[in-house]
PDB file of C-alpha atoms in Angstrom:
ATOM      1  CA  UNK A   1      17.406   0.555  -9.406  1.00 62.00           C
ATOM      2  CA  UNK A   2      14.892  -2.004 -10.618  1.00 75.00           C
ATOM      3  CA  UNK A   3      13.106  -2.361  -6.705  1.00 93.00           C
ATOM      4  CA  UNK A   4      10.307  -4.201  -7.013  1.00 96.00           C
ATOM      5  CA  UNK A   5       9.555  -5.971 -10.676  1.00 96.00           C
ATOM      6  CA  UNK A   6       6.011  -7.451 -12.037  1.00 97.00           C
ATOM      7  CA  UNK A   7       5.296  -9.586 -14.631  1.00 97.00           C
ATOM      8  CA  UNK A   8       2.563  -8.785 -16.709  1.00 97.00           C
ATOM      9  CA  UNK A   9       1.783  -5.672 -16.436  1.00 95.00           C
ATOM     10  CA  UNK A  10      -1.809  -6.180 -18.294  1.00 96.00           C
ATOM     11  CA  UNK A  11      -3.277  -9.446 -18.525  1.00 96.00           C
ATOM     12  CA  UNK A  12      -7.331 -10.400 -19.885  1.00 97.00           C
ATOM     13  CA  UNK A  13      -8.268 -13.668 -19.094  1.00 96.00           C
ATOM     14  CA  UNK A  14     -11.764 -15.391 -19.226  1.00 97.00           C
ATOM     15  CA  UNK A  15     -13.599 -16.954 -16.463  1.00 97.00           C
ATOM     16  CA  UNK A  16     -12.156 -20.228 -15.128  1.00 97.00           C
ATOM     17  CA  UNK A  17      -8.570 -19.790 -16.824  1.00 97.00           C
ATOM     18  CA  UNK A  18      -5.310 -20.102 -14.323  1.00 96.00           C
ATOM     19  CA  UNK A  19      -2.894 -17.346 -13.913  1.00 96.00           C
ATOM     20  CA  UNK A  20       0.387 -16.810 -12.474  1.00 97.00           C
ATOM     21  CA  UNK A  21       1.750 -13.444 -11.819  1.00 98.00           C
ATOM     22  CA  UNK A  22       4.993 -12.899 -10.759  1.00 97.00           C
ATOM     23  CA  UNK A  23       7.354 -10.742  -8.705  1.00 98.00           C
ATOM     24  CA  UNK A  24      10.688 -10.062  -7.286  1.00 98.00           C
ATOM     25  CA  UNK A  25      12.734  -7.898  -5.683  1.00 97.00           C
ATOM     26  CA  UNK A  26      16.418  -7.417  -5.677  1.00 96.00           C
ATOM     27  CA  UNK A  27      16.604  -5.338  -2.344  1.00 95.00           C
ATOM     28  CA  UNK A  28      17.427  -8.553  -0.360  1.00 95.00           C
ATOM     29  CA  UNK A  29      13.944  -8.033   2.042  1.00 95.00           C
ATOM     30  CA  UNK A  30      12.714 -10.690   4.028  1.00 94.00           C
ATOM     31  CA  UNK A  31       9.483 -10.280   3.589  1.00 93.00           C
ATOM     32  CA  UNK A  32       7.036 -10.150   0.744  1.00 95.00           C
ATOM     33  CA  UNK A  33       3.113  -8.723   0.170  1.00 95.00           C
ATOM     34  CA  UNK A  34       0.433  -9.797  -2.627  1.00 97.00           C
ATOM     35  CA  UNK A  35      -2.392  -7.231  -2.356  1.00 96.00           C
ATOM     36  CA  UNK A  36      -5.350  -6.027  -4.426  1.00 96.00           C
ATOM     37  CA  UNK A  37      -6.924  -2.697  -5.409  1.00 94.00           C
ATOM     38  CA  UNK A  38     -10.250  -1.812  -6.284  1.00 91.00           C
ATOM     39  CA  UNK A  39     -12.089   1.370  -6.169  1.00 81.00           C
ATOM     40  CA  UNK A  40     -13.062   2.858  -2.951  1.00 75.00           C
ATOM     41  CA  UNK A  41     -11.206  -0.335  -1.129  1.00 77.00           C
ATOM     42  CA  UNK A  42      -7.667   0.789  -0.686  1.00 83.00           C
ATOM     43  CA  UNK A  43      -5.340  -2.220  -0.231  1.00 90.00           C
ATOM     44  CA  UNK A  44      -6.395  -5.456   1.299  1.00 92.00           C
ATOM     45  CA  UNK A  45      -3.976  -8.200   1.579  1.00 93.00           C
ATOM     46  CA  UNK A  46      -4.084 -11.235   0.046  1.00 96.00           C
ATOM     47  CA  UNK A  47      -1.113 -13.361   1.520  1.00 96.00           C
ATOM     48  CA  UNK A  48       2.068 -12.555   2.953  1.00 94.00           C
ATOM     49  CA  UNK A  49       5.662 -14.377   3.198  1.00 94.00           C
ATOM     50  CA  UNK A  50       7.486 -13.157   6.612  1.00 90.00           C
ATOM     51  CA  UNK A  51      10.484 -14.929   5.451  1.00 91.00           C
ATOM     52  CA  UNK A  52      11.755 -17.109   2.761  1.00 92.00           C
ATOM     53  CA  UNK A  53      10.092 -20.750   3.255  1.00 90.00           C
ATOM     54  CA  UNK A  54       7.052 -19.258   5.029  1.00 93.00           C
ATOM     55  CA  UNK A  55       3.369 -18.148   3.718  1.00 96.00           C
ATOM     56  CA  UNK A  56       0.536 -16.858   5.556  1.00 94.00           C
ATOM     57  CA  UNK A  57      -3.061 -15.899   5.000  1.00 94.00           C
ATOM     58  CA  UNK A  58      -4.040 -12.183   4.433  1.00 92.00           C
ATOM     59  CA  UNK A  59      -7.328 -10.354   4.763  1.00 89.00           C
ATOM     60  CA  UNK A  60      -8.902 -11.680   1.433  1.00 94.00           C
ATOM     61  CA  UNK A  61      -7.192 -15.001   0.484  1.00 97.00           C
ATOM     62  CA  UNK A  62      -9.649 -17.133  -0.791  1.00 96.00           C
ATOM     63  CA  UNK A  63      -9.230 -17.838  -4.823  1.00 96.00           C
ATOM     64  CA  UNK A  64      -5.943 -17.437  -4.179  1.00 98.00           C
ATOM     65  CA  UNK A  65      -2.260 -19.415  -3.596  1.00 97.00           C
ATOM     66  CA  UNK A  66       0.927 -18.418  -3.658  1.00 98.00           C
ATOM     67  CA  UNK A  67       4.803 -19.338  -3.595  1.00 97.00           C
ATOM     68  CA  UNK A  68       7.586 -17.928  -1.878  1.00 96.00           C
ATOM     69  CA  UNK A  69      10.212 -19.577  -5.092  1.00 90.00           C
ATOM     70  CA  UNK A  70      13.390 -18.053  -3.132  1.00 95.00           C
ATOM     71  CA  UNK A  71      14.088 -14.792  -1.254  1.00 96.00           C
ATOM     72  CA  UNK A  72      14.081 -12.958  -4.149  1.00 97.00           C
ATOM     73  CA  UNK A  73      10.678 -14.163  -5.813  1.00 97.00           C
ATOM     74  CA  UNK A  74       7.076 -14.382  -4.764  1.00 98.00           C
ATOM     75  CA  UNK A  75       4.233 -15.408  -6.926  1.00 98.00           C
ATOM     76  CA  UNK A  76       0.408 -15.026  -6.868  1.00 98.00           C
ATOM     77  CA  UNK A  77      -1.988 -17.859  -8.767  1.00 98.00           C
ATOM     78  CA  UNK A  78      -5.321 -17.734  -9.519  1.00 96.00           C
ATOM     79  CA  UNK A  79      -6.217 -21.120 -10.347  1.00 93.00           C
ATOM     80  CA  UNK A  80      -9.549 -20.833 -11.431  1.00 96.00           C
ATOM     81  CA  UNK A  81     -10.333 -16.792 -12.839  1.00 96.00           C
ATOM     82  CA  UNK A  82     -13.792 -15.092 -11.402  1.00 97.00           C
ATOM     83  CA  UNK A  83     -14.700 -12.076 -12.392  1.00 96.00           C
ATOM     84  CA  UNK A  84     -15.100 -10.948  -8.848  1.00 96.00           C
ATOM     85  CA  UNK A  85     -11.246 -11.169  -9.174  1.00 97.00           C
ATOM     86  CA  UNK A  86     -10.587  -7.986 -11.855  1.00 97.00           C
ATOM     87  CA  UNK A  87      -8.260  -6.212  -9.881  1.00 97.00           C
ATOM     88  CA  UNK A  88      -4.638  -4.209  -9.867  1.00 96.00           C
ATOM     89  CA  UNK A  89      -2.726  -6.541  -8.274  1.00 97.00           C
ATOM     90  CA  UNK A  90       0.617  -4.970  -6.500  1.00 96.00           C
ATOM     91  CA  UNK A  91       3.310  -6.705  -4.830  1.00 97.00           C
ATOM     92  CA  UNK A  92       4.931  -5.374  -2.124  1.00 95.00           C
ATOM     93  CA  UNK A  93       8.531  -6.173  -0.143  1.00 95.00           C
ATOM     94  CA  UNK A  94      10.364  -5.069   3.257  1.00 92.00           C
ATOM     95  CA  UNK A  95      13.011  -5.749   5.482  1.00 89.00           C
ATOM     96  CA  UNK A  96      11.352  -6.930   7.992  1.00 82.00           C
ATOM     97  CA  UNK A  97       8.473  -5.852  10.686  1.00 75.00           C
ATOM     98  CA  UNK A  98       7.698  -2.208  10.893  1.00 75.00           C
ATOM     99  CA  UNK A  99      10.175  -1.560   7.836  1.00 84.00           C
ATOM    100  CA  UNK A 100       8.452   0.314   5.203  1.00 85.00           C
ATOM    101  CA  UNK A 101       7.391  -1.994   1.866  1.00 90.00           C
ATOM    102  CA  UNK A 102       8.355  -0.824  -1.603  1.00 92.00           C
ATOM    103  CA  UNK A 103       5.723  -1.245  -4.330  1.00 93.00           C
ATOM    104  CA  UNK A 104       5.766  -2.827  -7.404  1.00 95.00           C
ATOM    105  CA  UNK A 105       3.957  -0.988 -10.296  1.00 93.00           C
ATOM    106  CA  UNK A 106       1.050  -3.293 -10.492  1.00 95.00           C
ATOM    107  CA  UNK A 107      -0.528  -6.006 -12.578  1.00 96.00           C
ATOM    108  CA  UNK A 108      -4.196  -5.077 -14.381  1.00 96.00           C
ATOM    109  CA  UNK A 109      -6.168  -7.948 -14.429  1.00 97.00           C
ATOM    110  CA  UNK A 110      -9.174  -7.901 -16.156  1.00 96.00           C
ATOM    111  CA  UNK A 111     -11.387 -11.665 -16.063  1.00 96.00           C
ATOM    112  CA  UNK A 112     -14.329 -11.472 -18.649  1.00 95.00           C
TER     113      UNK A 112
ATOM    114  CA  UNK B   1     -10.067  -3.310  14.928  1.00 45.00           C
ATOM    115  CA  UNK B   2      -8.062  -2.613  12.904  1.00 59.00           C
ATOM    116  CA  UNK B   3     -10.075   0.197  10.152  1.00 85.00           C
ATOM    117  CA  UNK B   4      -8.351   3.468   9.007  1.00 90.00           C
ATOM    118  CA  UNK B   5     -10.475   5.650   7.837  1.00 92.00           C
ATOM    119  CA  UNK B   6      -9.620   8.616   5.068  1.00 93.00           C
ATOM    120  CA  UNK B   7     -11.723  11.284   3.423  1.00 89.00           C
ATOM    121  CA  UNK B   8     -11.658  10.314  -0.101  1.00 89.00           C
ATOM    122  CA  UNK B   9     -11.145  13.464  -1.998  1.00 95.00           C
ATOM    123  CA  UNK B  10      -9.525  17.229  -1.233  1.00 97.00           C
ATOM    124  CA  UNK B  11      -9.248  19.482  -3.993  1.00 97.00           C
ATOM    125  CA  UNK B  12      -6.800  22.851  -3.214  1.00 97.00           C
ATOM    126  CA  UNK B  13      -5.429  25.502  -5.279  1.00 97.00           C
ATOM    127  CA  UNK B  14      -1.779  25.940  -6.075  1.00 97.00           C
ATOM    128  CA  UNK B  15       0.133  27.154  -3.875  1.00 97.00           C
ATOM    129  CA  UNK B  16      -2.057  26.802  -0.583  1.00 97.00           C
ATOM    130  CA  UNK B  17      -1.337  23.845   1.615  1.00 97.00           C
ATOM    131  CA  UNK B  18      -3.105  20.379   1.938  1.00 97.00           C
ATOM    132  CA  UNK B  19      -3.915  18.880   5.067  1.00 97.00           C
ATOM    133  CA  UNK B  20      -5.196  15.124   4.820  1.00 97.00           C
ATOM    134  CA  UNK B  21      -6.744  13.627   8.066  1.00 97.00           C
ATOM    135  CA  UNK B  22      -6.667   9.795   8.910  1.00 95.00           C
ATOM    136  CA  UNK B  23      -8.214   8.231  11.821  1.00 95.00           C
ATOM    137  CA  UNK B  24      -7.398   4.779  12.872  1.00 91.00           C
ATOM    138  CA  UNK B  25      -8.491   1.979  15.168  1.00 88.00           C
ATOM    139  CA  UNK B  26      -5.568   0.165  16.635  1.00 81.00           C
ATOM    140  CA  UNK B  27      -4.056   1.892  19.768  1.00 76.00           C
ATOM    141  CA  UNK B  28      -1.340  -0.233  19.877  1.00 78.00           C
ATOM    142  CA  UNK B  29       0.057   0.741  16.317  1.00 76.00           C
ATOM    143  CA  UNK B  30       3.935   1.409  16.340  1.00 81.00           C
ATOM    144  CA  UNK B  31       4.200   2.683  12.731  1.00 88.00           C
ATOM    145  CA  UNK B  32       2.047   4.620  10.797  1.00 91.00           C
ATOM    146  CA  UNK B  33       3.361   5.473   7.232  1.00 94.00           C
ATOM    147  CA  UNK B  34       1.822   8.014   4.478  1.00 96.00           C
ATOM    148  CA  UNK B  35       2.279   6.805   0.861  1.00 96.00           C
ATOM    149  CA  UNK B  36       1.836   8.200  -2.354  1.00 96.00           C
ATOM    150  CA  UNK B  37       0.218   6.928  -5.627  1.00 94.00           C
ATOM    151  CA  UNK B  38       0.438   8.267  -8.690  1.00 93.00           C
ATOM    152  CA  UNK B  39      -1.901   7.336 -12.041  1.00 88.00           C
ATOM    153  CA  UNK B  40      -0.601   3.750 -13.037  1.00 84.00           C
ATOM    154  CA  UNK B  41       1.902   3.493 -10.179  1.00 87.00           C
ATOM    155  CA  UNK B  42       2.451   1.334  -7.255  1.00 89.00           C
ATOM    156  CA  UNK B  43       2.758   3.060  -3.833  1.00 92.00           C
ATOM    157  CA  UNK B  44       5.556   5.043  -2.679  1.00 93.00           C
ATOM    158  CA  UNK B  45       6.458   6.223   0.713  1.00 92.00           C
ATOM    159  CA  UNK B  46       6.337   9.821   1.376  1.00 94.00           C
ATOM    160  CA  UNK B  47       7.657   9.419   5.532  1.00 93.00           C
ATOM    161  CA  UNK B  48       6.613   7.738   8.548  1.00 92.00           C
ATOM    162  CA  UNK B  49       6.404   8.558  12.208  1.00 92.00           C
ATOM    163  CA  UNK B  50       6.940   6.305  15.182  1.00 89.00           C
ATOM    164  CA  UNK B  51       4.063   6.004  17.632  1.00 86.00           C
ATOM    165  CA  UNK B  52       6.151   7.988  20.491  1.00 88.00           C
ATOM    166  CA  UNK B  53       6.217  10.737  18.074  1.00 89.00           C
ATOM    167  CA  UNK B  54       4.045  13.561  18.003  1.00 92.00           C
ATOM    168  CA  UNK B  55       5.628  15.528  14.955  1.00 94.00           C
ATOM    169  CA  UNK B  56       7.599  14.931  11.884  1.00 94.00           C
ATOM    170  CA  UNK B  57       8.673  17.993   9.681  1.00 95.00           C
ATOM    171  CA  UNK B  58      10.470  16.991   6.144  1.00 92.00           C
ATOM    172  CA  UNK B  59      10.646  19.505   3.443  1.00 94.00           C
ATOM    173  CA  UNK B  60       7.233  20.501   2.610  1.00 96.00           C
ATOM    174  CA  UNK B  61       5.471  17.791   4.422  1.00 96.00           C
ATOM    175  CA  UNK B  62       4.516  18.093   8.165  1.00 97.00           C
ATOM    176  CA  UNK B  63       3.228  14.556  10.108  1.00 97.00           C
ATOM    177  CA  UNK B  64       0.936  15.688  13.136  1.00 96.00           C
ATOM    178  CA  UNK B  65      -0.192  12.508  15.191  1.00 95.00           C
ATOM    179  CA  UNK B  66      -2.601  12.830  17.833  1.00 93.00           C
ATOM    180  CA  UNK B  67      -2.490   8.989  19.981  1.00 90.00           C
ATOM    181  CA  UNK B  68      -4.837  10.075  22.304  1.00 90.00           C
ATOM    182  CA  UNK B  69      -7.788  10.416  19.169  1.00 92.00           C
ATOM    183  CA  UNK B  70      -6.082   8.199  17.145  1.00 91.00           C
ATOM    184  CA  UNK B  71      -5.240  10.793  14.323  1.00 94.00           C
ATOM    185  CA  UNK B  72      -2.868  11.305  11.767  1.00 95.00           C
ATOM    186  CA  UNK B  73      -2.309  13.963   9.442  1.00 97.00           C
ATOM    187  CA  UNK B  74      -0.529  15.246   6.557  1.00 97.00           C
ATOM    188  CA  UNK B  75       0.171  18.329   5.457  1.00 97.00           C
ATOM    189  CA  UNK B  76       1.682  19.915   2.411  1.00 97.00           C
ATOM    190  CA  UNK B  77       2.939  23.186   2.087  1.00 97.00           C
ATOM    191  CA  UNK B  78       3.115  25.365  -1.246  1.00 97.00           C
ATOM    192  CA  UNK B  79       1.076  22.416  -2.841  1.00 98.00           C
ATOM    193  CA  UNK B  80       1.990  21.945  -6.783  1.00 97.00           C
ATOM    194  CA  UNK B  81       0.406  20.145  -9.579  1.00 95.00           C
ATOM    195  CA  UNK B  82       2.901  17.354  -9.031  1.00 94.00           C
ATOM    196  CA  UNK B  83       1.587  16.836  -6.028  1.00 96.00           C
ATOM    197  CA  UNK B  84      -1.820  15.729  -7.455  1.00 96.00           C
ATOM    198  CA  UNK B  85      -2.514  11.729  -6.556  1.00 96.00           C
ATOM    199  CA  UNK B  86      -4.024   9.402  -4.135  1.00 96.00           C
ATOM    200  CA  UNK B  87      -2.319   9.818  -0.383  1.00 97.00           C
ATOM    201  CA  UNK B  88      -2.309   6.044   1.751  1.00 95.00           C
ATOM    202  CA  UNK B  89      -2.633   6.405   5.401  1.00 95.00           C
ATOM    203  CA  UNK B  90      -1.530   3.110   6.815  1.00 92.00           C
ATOM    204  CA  UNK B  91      -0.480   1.142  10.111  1.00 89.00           C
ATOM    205  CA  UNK B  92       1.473  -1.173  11.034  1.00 84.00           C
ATOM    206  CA  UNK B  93      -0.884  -3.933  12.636  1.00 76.00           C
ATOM    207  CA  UNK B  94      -0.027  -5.350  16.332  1.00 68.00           C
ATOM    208  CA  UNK B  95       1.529  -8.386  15.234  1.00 69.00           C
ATOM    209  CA  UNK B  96       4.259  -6.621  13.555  1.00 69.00           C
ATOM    210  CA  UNK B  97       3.519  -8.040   9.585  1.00 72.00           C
ATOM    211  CA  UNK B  98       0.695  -6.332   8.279  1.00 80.00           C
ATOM    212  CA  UNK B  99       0.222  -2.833   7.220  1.00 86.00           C
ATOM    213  CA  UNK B 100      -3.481  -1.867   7.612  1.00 87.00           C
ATOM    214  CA  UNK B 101      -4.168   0.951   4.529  1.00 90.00           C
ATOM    215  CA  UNK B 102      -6.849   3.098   4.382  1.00 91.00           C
ATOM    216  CA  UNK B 103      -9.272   3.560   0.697  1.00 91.00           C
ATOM    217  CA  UNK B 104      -6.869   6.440  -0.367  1.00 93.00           C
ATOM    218  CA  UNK B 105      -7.808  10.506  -0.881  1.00 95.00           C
ATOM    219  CA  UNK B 106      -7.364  11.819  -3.873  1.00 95.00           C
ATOM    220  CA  UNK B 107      -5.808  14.920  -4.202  1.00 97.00           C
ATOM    221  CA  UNK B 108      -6.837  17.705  -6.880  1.00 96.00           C
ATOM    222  CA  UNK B 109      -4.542  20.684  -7.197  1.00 97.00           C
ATOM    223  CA  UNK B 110      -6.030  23.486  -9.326  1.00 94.00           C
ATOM    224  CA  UNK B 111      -3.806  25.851 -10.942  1.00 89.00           C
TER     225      UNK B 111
END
C-alpha cells in the first residue's frame, strides 16, 4: 500500500545549490501534481503532467522544472535554491480529470 | 476566478459537531472535494460531491452544497480528538486538470 512515495523527506540546502526531489506512484494514474505549502497559502501548483510524455505550467512555476521519467515517476528540480523557495513540497497523482489525487507525505525544504 | 475561500481556524468541544464553510468562485466547478491533513502528512480525501448534488451523508460527515451561493460545507458529528487537523476545501477547475485548494482551517477539538 505504498500510494504515493517521496524522496527526501527533509532536505537543507544553501542558496544557489540544485535539487531534485522525487516521486512516484504505483497506482497506475495518469496524471501527476508538484505543489507547495506555506503558511496561510494552502496549495498552489507548481506544474502538472496530464499524461505520461506531457508537462504543463501550474500557478507558481517559475524556479522550477520538472520531468515526467515514465508513468510511474515525476520529479521536481530546483536548479538554482532561493530562499523564497523553503517550502513542504507534496506530490500528488490521479486517474485522470475530476478523479480525486492521493498525496504524498511531503518533502521539507529548508534553503538558508 | 478561480479563489476558495476558508475560515482558518474552528475550535469545538468533544463531542459537539463541526461545521466548516467554504465559498468558492468558479460556477462551473464539477467536483468539489474536502481533504484532510494531519501534522506531517500529505492530504487525504475525506469525500467529494458532484456539482448536481446538493447533499452527501457518510458516517459522521455530512456535505451540504449550496450552487446558487457558491458554498460548501462540512460537517462532523460527535467530533473526537482524532478529528483535530487542517480540513482542504478544493475544486476541480473548468478545464478539468487542476484542483483549486483553499489556505486550510484548522480544527481544535477540546476535550
Amino acid at each position: 500500500n505504498a500510494g504515493v512515495t517521496q524522496t527526501p523527506k527533509f532536505q537543507v540546502l544553501k542558496t544557489g545549490q540544485s535539487m531534485t526531489l522525487q516521486c512516484a506512484q504505483d497506482m497506475n494514474h495518469n496524471s501527476m501534481y508538484w505543489y507547495r505549502q506555506d503558511p496561510g497559502m494552502g496549495l498552489r501548483l507548481i506544474y502538472y503532467s496530464a499524461s505520461e510524455g506531457t508537462t504543463d505550467k501550474g500557478e507558481v512555476p517559475n524556479g522550477y522544472n520538472v520531468s515526467r521519467l515514465n508513468k510511474r515517476e515525476f520529479s521536481l528540480r530546483l536548479e538554482s535554491a532561493a530562499p523564497s523557495q523553503t517550502s513542504v513540497y507534496f506530490c500528488a497523482s490521479s486517474g485522470g480529470p475530476g478523479q480525486p489525487q492521493h498525496f504524498g507525505d511531503g518533502t521539507r525544504l529548508s534553503i538558508l | 476566478g478561480e479563489d476558495v475561500e476558508q475560515s482558518l481556524f474552528l475550535s469545538v468541544r468533544e463531542g459537539d459537531s463541526s461545521v466548516i464553510n467554504c465559498t468558492y468562485t468558479d460556477s462551473s466547478s464539477t467536483y468539489l472535494y474536502w481533504y484532510k491533513q494531519e501534522p506531517g502528512a500529505g492530504l487525504q480525501l475525506l469525500t467529494y460531491i458532484f456539482s448536481n448534488m446538493d447533499m452527501k451523508q457518510d458516517q459522521r460527515l455530512t456535505v451540504l452544497l449550496n450552487k446558487k451561493d457558491k458554498h460548501l460545507s462540512l460537517r462532523i458529528a460527535d467530533t473526537q480528538t482524532g478529528d483535530s487537523a487542517i480540513y482542504f476545501c478544493a475544486h476541480l477547475n473548468t478545464g478539468g486538470f487542476k484542483t483549486i485548494f483553499g489556505a486550510g482551517t484548522r480544527l481544535f477539538v477540546k476535550a
